[in-house]
Every structure is written in C-alpha cells, then in structure tokens.
Amino acid sequence: VLAGEMARRVAVIGAGAAGLCAARHLSARPDQFVPTVYEQTARVGGTWVYTDRVGTDEHGLPVHSSMYKNLRTNLPKEVMAFPDFPFDSSLPSFLTHQEVLQYLEDYTDHFQLGKYIQFLTKVDTVRPVPCPDRTLWEVTVSSVKEPDKQTTQQFDAVMVCNGHYSVPYIPEIPGTDQFQGRLVHSHEYRSPDDFKGKNVVLLGAASSGQDIALEISTVANQVVLSHGKSSLKSKLPSNMRQASGVERFKPPKTVRFTNGEEFEADAFVYCTGYDYHFPFLTPECQVSVQHGRITPLYKHLIHTSFPTLSIVGICCRICPFPQFDRQVLFAQAVLDGKFHLPPKEDMDKDFQQDFQHRLEAGKAPHHAHEMGEEQWVYNNELSRLIGLDPIPKAVELVYRGVHEERVNNLCWYKKGKYEITGPESWRKVV
C-alpha cells in the first residue's frame, strides 16, 4: 500500500468457517484491510449450525444448514483444524457437529472477529463499478427482519464465502410424480425416527449417502443404497444392501434400478449433493455456474477478469478448514500485491488446462472442483506461490490412513483415535 493510502475495505459474504477464516486473516492486518462480514443468520458457523427446521427459517429464508442431529465428522479433528488454531486435544478424533460449532465460536472469540460481523444481514446484490484505475464493488444488503431496509456500500474487494451445501441438487428421474412414497433430499434429513420399520432407498454413496444409510439401517426394515460407483468393500449391516443407479419410479411405490431389479420403497432419499448458488452476484460480475463448474476462476478461487473478487471454499472432497486458510491467504496476497497474478490470458489457460486434465483422468465434467488426492498438490502450490510453509505432510498422511479405514470398515471407523506426532508422522491410538 502506498504511503497515505487507506486500508482496503473487503466485504466477506457469510460467517461460516470460510468467512471467519477470511475475517481472521484480514483483521490481523488492520493497516492493510478492514473486513465487513455479512451473515444472514443470527450466529456464526454456517453449515455447522444444526436446526430441527427444514424448508424455511423463522425469517422465511431457506434453511441453510444440512446438518443432521447425530452427525459426527467423517474426518478426525487432527486434520480438520485451521493451521493456527488446534482443536482441544481432550476431544475424541471424530467430533459431533456441536463440538465443531463450539470450535468455530472459540475461533471467533480468540481472534475477536465478532466486531466485524453484521448478523441478520442478507446480501442482495454485488455489482462491479469500473473506475479509471481499478474496479470497486457496490454491495447492497438488507435487514433480514425488515427486508425493505436496504443499504449500499462500496468496497475494494469481495470474498464470497457462502458455502455450497445448502441448495439441493435433485436429478430428474422418470416417474417421480407417480411415486407415492416419501421423497426427501439429505438437506432435509434430520433423524432416522421417520424411517422406523420402513423400506428405504437412498440414491448416492458419497459421504452423506453412506452415513445416512447406516444411520437409517438402525431403525428401518430394509435399506438399499443405490449408486453408480464400484461396490463399497466394507461389511454392511445385515438389513442394508447396495444396488445400481435408479432408472425410474413405477406407481405406486416401486423403484426400478438400471440393472432391471425392482424394490418396493416407502421412502426415497436423494443423497445427490448440492448446486453452487450465488444469487447475489449480478450478471455484470460475469460469474458462470454451469453443470457444477464455476468460471472464470484462477486456482478455483480468483476471478480472472476481476481479481479483487474471490470465491473461497468451493472445492469438494477436501480437508476444508486447512484449505480455506490457504485460499484466504492467497486471495489476500493478491489484494496487497505480495503476489502478482499472471496476465488474464494465462490465468484463463491455467483453469482450462486444469479442467482438461480432470476430463482426461476420466472425471465427470461436474467434478470440476473435486479434489480428493489432488488437494495436497493444490494446497502446496498456493502456499509455495505466496512463500508460505506447506501444510504439514502428517495431515495428508492421516487423511489417507482414515480413508483406508473408512473404505474397509465403514461401520466402525469413527471409533478410531488419531494423533499427529510430528511434521510427517502420526499414529492411531485406538
């Protein structure tokens, strides 16, 4: 920043884990940045705030959280923490959602982030304002309690941290309108009680599908987990089995699978994931979301035409908090000039190549931001480009070890307790 130039004003959208991380790093440099965090609910935590409610909240807004009552993390706390804020070591490895929320509240208190957050404030529009030497951002917000009370402010940069587990993706299946059983998306799943003694089909075998199927199997009659992946290797409960993908529904309650097999279901749960959703970004922002791919983003993060706009935390199959930390620091380095972005053409070429590599590796186009094993190279690259030490290798090794356990022992792996014993070493305690 030039002498006498004011600190940059940064709007942060959302006070979940990513938004809190943005506020923590921006506020740590008050000479450079002044964050304003907009949060449409009354508390921090985003997706980690459990509510019994489904549909709409008390203010008539769609319920954001997809948290269910008995959820425990599928990653151990040893790999979940922000790099500068460990979890309480007395906690078990696999945490309840209450324990993760408490951690985010503690993070907020420890870094004194509350004063930057405007609660019960909904972001209505974000619009770029071209100026001679740069782009400013006009952000219009309203009070959730009095929606006609709107205010507009200008910012030097915007970090979008609104999460991507709140707008259900529901694939079209022929015959849906004739199915007389219960249809529900995992976003609205809260507890297994509704499925007592029922025959249930769940579509999708990513983390939620596996987890919810296991939980429902404790009370249901029969549970069928339908998916197009190769069969889960783990031993499953005796009343739970796998099936191929769903071809169609037949009245009144038949689910027909792609291999021709049929099953009478009282309930059908879509565990089919979520859509990215940025309703506040105006067309002038030039952000395109098509088939699960957001463009034009350099390193899944920085808008190539408007580098002062970043979207944090869009990647899937990752250790989220450590990655958010690196992404925020990278976006911050772009803003303060510590990192000089390549020319726009090169950045556009970079994200096209990234997408091409995925397609060549056999990934579906809608997995444009899915990381899995690629997250480590990605995190390390962000760290390297801005001169930071990489996230300790032990985090990757524990993540891998736990993945191995989960694949072979789905019913019991959350009983494990892990410990990181050095930068590249770990052990399973029990």
XYZ file of C-alpha atoms in Angstrom:
430
model
C 0.000 0.000 0.000
C 1.348 3.436 -0.886
C 2.015 5.818 1.977
C -1.178 7.609 2.916
C -3.410 5.157 1.056
C -6.332 3.877 3.098
C -6.686 0.256 4.146
C -8.710 -1.770 1.660
C -12.341 -2.408 2.535
C -13.244 -6.059 1.981
C -16.792 -7.432 2.036
C -16.932 -11.043 3.231
C -20.165 -12.887 2.456
C -21.006 -15.484 5.107
C -19.754 -16.155 8.643
C -19.260 -19.903 8.333
C -15.790 -21.443 8.560
C -14.515 -19.816 5.336
C -15.866 -16.340 6.155
C -14.492 -16.481 9.693
C -11.104 -17.501 8.303
C -11.232 -14.539 5.893
C -12.087 -12.175 8.757
C -9.316 -13.636 10.929
C -6.551 -13.011 8.355
C -7.844 -9.676 7.055
C -8.324 -8.232 10.548
C -4.820 -9.346 11.550
C -3.504 -6.580 9.263
C -5.553 -3.510 10.133
C -3.150 -1.191 8.290
C -3.989 -3.076 5.080
C -7.555 -4.379 5.396
C -10.895 -3.617 7.012
C -13.274 -6.586 6.737
C -17.066 -6.391 6.928
C -18.678 -9.810 7.238
C -22.341 -10.174 6.272
C -24.190 -13.101 7.839
C -27.878 -13.707 7.180
C -28.496 -15.740 10.370
C -28.018 -14.672 13.984
C -24.819 -16.625 14.664
C -21.523 -17.854 13.237
C -20.919 -21.390 11.988
C -22.733 -21.651 8.671
C -23.376 -25.269 7.799
C -22.356 -26.376 11.322
C -25.387 -24.729 12.948
C -27.916 -27.509 13.476
C -31.641 -26.767 13.338
C -34.656 -29.069 13.547
C -36.330 -26.840 10.990
C -36.469 -27.725 7.316
C -37.730 -25.582 4.460
C -37.603 -22.033 5.765
C -36.226 -20.430 8.919
C -38.078 -18.101 11.288
C -37.477 -15.193 8.907
C -38.825 -17.011 5.860
C -35.374 -17.584 4.322
C -34.418 -21.068 3.090
C -32.757 -23.088 5.884
C -29.036 -23.017 5.117
C -27.759 -25.959 7.133
C -27.837 -29.583 6.003
C -26.690 -30.797 9.403
C -28.457 -33.821 10.913
C -28.997 -34.465 14.571
C -26.487 -37.277 15.115
C -23.847 -36.225 12.598
C -20.264 -36.872 13.533
C -17.425 -35.708 11.317
C -16.035 -38.171 8.794
C -12.572 -36.637 9.197
C -10.700 -36.627 12.517
C -10.090 -33.308 14.270
C -6.342 -33.851 13.774
C -6.730 -32.946 10.078
C -9.728 -30.627 10.351
C -8.277 -27.707 12.272
C -7.194 -24.335 10.944
C -3.359 -24.439 10.952
C -3.105 -21.729 13.639
C -5.862 -22.958 15.952
C -5.849 -26.611 17.065
C -8.896 -28.384 18.482
C -8.955 -29.127 22.184
C -6.761 -32.238 22.453
C -9.073 -33.870 25.016
C -11.833 -34.246 22.390
C -12.276 -37.535 20.513
C -10.984 -37.630 16.927
C -14.422 -37.739 15.295
C -16.486 -34.825 16.544
C -20.167 -34.054 16.872
C -21.471 -31.037 14.968
C -21.890 -29.287 18.346
C -18.152 -29.659 19.018
C -17.231 -28.248 15.596
C -19.605 -25.316 16.093
C -18.067 -24.660 19.521
C -14.626 -24.657 17.869
C -15.761 -22.041 15.325
C -17.253 -19.932 18.126
C -13.978 -20.220 20.056
C -12.039 -19.211 16.913
C -14.337 -16.177 16.570
C -13.728 -15.173 20.201
C -9.995 -15.876 20.177
C -9.373 -13.670 17.137
C -12.028 -11.140 18.259
C -13.962 -11.363 15.000
C -17.413 -10.512 16.379
C -16.963 -6.784 15.852
C -16.606 -7.252 12.078
C -19.776 -9.330 11.628
C -23.179 -7.882 10.758
C -25.694 -10.555 11.718
C -29.207 -10.978 10.297
C -27.998 -9.170 7.192
C -28.668 -10.580 3.762
C -26.560 -9.686 0.745
C -28.944 -8.804 -2.079
C -26.562 -7.723 -4.844
C -22.865 -7.436 -5.600
C -22.010 -5.280 -8.583
C -18.652 -4.240 -10.046
C -18.170 -0.488 -10.503
C -15.456 0.177 -13.091
C -13.241 3.132 -12.117
C -10.335 4.573 -14.131
C -7.592 2.683 -12.294
C -9.445 -0.263 -10.708
C -12.795 -1.922 -10.048
C -14.790 -1.096 -6.945
C -17.668 -3.207 -5.649
C -21.122 -1.981 -4.763
C -22.705 -4.286 -2.197
C -26.380 -3.887 -1.340
C -27.647 -5.594 1.796
C -30.932 -5.725 3.663
C -32.042 -6.468 7.178
C -33.471 -9.985 7.435
C -36.078 -8.675 9.886
C -37.066 -5.684 7.707
C -36.284 -6.679 4.119
C -37.238 -3.293 2.677
C -34.464 -1.658 4.716
C -31.630 -1.726 2.176
C -28.205 -0.129 2.388
C -25.455 0.043 -0.219
C -21.747 0.370 0.426
C -18.644 0.387 -1.720
C -15.750 -1.998 -1.197
C -12.324 -2.521 -2.706
C -12.721 -6.305 -2.755
C -15.263 -9.076 -2.133
C -14.684 -12.561 -0.731
C -17.643 -14.851 -1.323
C -17.819 -17.447 1.478
C -21.456 -18.572 1.296
C -20.827 -22.326 1.269
C -22.119 -24.947 -1.141
C -24.144 -27.380 0.949
C -27.485 -25.625 1.017
C -29.180 -25.787 -2.404
C -30.092 -29.430 -3.120
C -29.314 -30.962 -6.490
C -32.152 -33.333 -7.424
C -31.647 -35.356 -10.602
C -34.645 -35.885 -12.837
C -35.861 -39.474 -12.646
C -38.758 -40.619 -14.845
C -41.950 -41.352 -12.902
C -41.098 -39.157 -9.903
C -44.557 -37.569 -9.970
C -46.199 -41.004 -9.663
C -44.170 -42.229 -6.707
C -46.428 -42.325 -3.649
C -43.770 -42.947 -1.045
C -41.923 -40.161 0.752
C -39.318 -38.235 -1.275
C -36.697 -36.261 0.635
C -33.242 -34.783 -0.087
C -30.491 -35.292 2.503
C -30.525 -31.487 3.008
C -33.806 -32.016 4.898
C -32.774 -35.196 6.701
C -32.566 -34.680 10.455
C -33.052 -38.010 12.244
C -33.791 -41.666 11.477
C -37.019 -41.708 13.532
C -39.249 -41.108 10.493
C -37.961 -44.298 8.877
C -38.805 -46.825 11.635
C -39.768 -50.173 10.137
C -39.762 -48.750 6.600
C -38.167 -49.901 3.360
C -35.880 -47.105 2.200
C -33.838 -46.412 -0.930
C -31.030 -43.855 -0.789
C -29.561 -42.605 -4.057
C -25.879 -41.635 -3.918
C -22.988 -43.164 -1.996
C -20.727 -40.238 -1.209
C -20.168 -39.396 2.484
C -23.762 -38.364 3.275
C -25.310 -41.297 1.433
C -23.147 -43.801 3.266
C -23.564 -42.104 6.606
C -27.333 -41.608 6.450
C -27.913 -45.133 5.090
C -26.026 -46.589 8.067
C -27.981 -44.441 10.494
C -31.375 -45.295 8.950
C -30.471 -49.006 8.944
C -30.581 -48.997 12.767
C -34.375 -48.467 12.699
C -35.568 -49.324 9.172
C -36.715 -52.683 7.837
C -34.628 -52.760 4.639
C -32.176 -50.162 3.323
C -30.942 -50.089 -0.272
C -28.030 -47.817 -1.182
C -28.242 -47.132 -4.904
C -25.211 -45.727 -6.719
C -23.189 -45.915 -9.893
C -19.779 -46.385 -8.293
C -17.994 -49.678 -7.766
C -19.351 -51.613 -4.800
C -18.418 -50.495 -1.286
C -15.903 -53.016 0.066
C -16.852 -52.638 3.713
C -19.046 -55.058 5.618
C -22.541 -53.510 5.937
C -25.418 -54.073 8.389
C -27.468 -57.207 7.606
C -30.532 -55.179 6.517
C -28.588 -52.952 4.152
C -27.524 -53.727 0.597
C -26.260 -51.957 -2.496
C -27.924 -51.567 -5.892
C -27.063 -49.962 -9.218
C -28.360 -46.492 -10.152
C -32.070 -45.681 -10.419
C -33.732 -45.990 -13.830
C -37.265 -44.884 -12.908
C -40.113 -44.914 -10.406
C -43.224 -47.027 -11.066
C -46.509 -46.391 -9.271
C -47.320 -46.668 -6.520
C -44.007 -47.303 -4.719
C -41.638 -49.232 -6.965
C -38.059 -48.128 -7.602
C -36.555 -49.721 -10.709
C -32.761 -49.890 -10.883
C -30.646 -49.705 -14.043
C -29.917 -53.447 -13.889
C -33.661 -54.196 -14.087
C -34.037 -55.088 -10.417
C -37.067 -53.593 -8.583
C -37.723 -52.704 -4.948
C -40.867 -51.542 -3.109
C -39.891 -48.426 -1.136
C -41.803 -46.455 1.500
C -39.262 -43.651 1.262
C -36.609 -42.424 -1.143
C -33.723 -40.198 -0.036
C -31.752 -38.183 -2.581
C -28.141 -38.072 -1.365
C -27.218 -36.430 -4.626
C -25.333 -33.383 -3.447
C -25.764 -29.669 -3.960
C -25.642 -26.908 -6.537
C -23.399 -23.864 -6.310
C -25.589 -20.828 -5.806
C -24.607 -17.157 -5.857
C -27.948 -15.349 -6.306
C -26.441 -12.015 -5.197
C -23.829 -11.858 -7.971
C -25.281 -9.633 -10.716
C -24.721 -10.525 -14.400
C -22.022 -7.815 -14.564
C -19.935 -9.969 -12.213
C -19.532 -12.382 -15.148
C -19.510 -15.485 -12.963
C -20.836 -18.525 -14.771
C -22.070 -21.652 -12.975
C -22.748 -24.468 -15.416
C -23.125 -28.146 -14.594
C -21.252 -27.794 -11.317
C -18.411 -25.759 -12.785
C -17.723 -22.140 -11.797
C -15.801 -19.979 -14.247
C -13.632 -17.973 -14.770
C -11.637 -18.811 -11.616
C -7.852 -18.993 -11.384
C -6.843 -21.728 -8.930
C -10.548 -22.366 -8.129
C -10.525 -19.046 -6.337
C -9.688 -15.744 -8.089
C -11.930 -14.215 -10.786
C -9.659 -13.768 -13.807
C -11.419 -10.607 -15.075
C -11.956 -9.102 -11.604
C -9.104 -10.345 -9.386
C -10.497 -8.418 -6.398
C -13.413 -10.900 -6.384
C -12.647 -14.315 -4.915
C -14.865 -17.291 -4.109
C -13.479 -19.216 -1.149
C -14.180 -22.849 -0.329
C -15.818 -24.240 -3.460
C -13.707 -27.406 -3.698
C -15.142 -30.800 -2.689
C -13.593 -33.886 -1.095
C -11.042 -31.939 0.915
C -9.942 -31.138 4.450
C -11.930 -27.913 4.444
C -10.515 -25.632 7.146
C -6.812 -26.013 6.216
C -7.671 -25.363 2.567
C -9.804 -22.297 3.395
C -6.827 -20.944 5.325
C -4.514 -21.242 2.313
C -7.107 -19.841 -0.097
C -7.771 -16.800 2.077
C -4.053 -16.085 2.444
C -3.596 -16.439 -1.322
C -6.502 -14.075 -2.087
C -5.067 -11.650 0.466
C -1.625 -11.792 -1.172
C -3.274 -10.940 -4.495
C -5.014 -7.934 -2.888
C -1.951 -6.467 -1.206
C 0.308 -7.041 -4.205
C 2.527 -9.581 -2.452
C 1.628 -11.982 -5.251
C 1.495 -10.718 -8.828
C -1.079 -12.588 -10.854
C -0.130 -13.749 -14.341
C -1.862 -11.989 -17.275
C -5.557 -12.801 -17.691
C -4.947 -14.976 -20.804
C -2.514 -17.143 -18.842
C -4.914 -17.495 -15.906
C -7.753 -18.464 -18.251
C -5.485 -21.007 -19.923
C -4.491 -22.356 -16.494
C -8.051 -23.114 -15.377
C -8.967 -24.574 -18.790
C -5.965 -26.899 -18.565
C -6.910 -27.880 -15.028
C -10.379 -28.838 -16.299
C -8.913 -30.701 -19.294
C -6.633 -32.770 -17.039
C -9.647 -33.794 -14.997
C -11.601 -34.890 -18.061
C -8.574 -36.815 -19.346
C -8.308 -38.547 -15.966
C -11.877 -39.786 -16.504
C -13.638 -37.377 -14.159
C -17.167 -36.207 -14.933
C -17.461 -32.543 -16.036
C -19.432 -31.704 -12.876
C -16.388 -32.710 -10.805
C -14.552 -29.588 -11.983
C -13.780 -28.566 -8.382
C -13.468 -32.017 -6.813
C -10.067 -32.538 -5.251
C -9.594 -35.776 -3.289
C -5.949 -36.725 -3.751
C -5.260 -33.536 -5.724
C -5.903 -31.287 -2.728
C -2.357 -31.684 -1.380
C -0.657 -30.551 -4.576
C -3.163 -27.676 -4.794
C -2.702 -26.543 -1.166
C 1.077 -26.760 -1.509
C 1.021 -24.798 -4.751
C -0.983 -21.961 -3.149
C 1.461 -21.986 -0.214
C 4.525 -22.003 -2.484
C 3.274 -19.172 -4.714
C 2.921 -16.836 -1.723
C 6.003 -18.047 0.164
C 4.309 -19.972 2.977
C 5.386 -23.263 4.506
C 3.216 -26.113 3.247
C 0.563 -27.669 5.485
C 2.423 -30.425 7.416
C 2.655 -33.696 5.467
C 1.210 -35.517 8.503
C -2.221 -34.022 7.717
C -2.193 -35.719 4.321
C -0.958 -38.996 5.808
C -3.695 -39.105 8.462
C -6.319 -38.205 5.846
C -5.123 -41.156 3.760
C -4.975 -43.528 6.698
C -8.527 -42.648 7.716
C -9.749 -43.003 4.133
C -8.303 -46.528 4.066
C -10.069 -47.357 7.355
C -13.358 -45.939 6.084
C -13.233 -47.976 2.890
C -12.655 -51.224 4.780
C -14.617 -50.572 7.928
C -17.457 -48.155 7.312
C -19.464 -49.106 10.404
C -16.687 -48.675 12.940
C -14.016 -46.297 11.663
C -15.305 -43.317 13.692
C -14.344 -45.117 16.887
C -10.665 -44.616 15.992
C -8.498 -42.071 17.741
C -5.579 -40.462 15.923
C -2.570 -38.456 16.918
C -0.132 -36.373 14.879
C 3.284 -36.961 16.420
C 5.488 -34.835 14.148
C 5.535 -32.921 10.848
C 5.439 -36.209 8.903
C 4.363 -38.758 11.465
C 1.123 -39.933 13.060
C -0.309 -42.906 14.873
C -3.659 -44.492 15.502
C -4.028 -44.595 19.284
C -7.022 -46.974 19.407
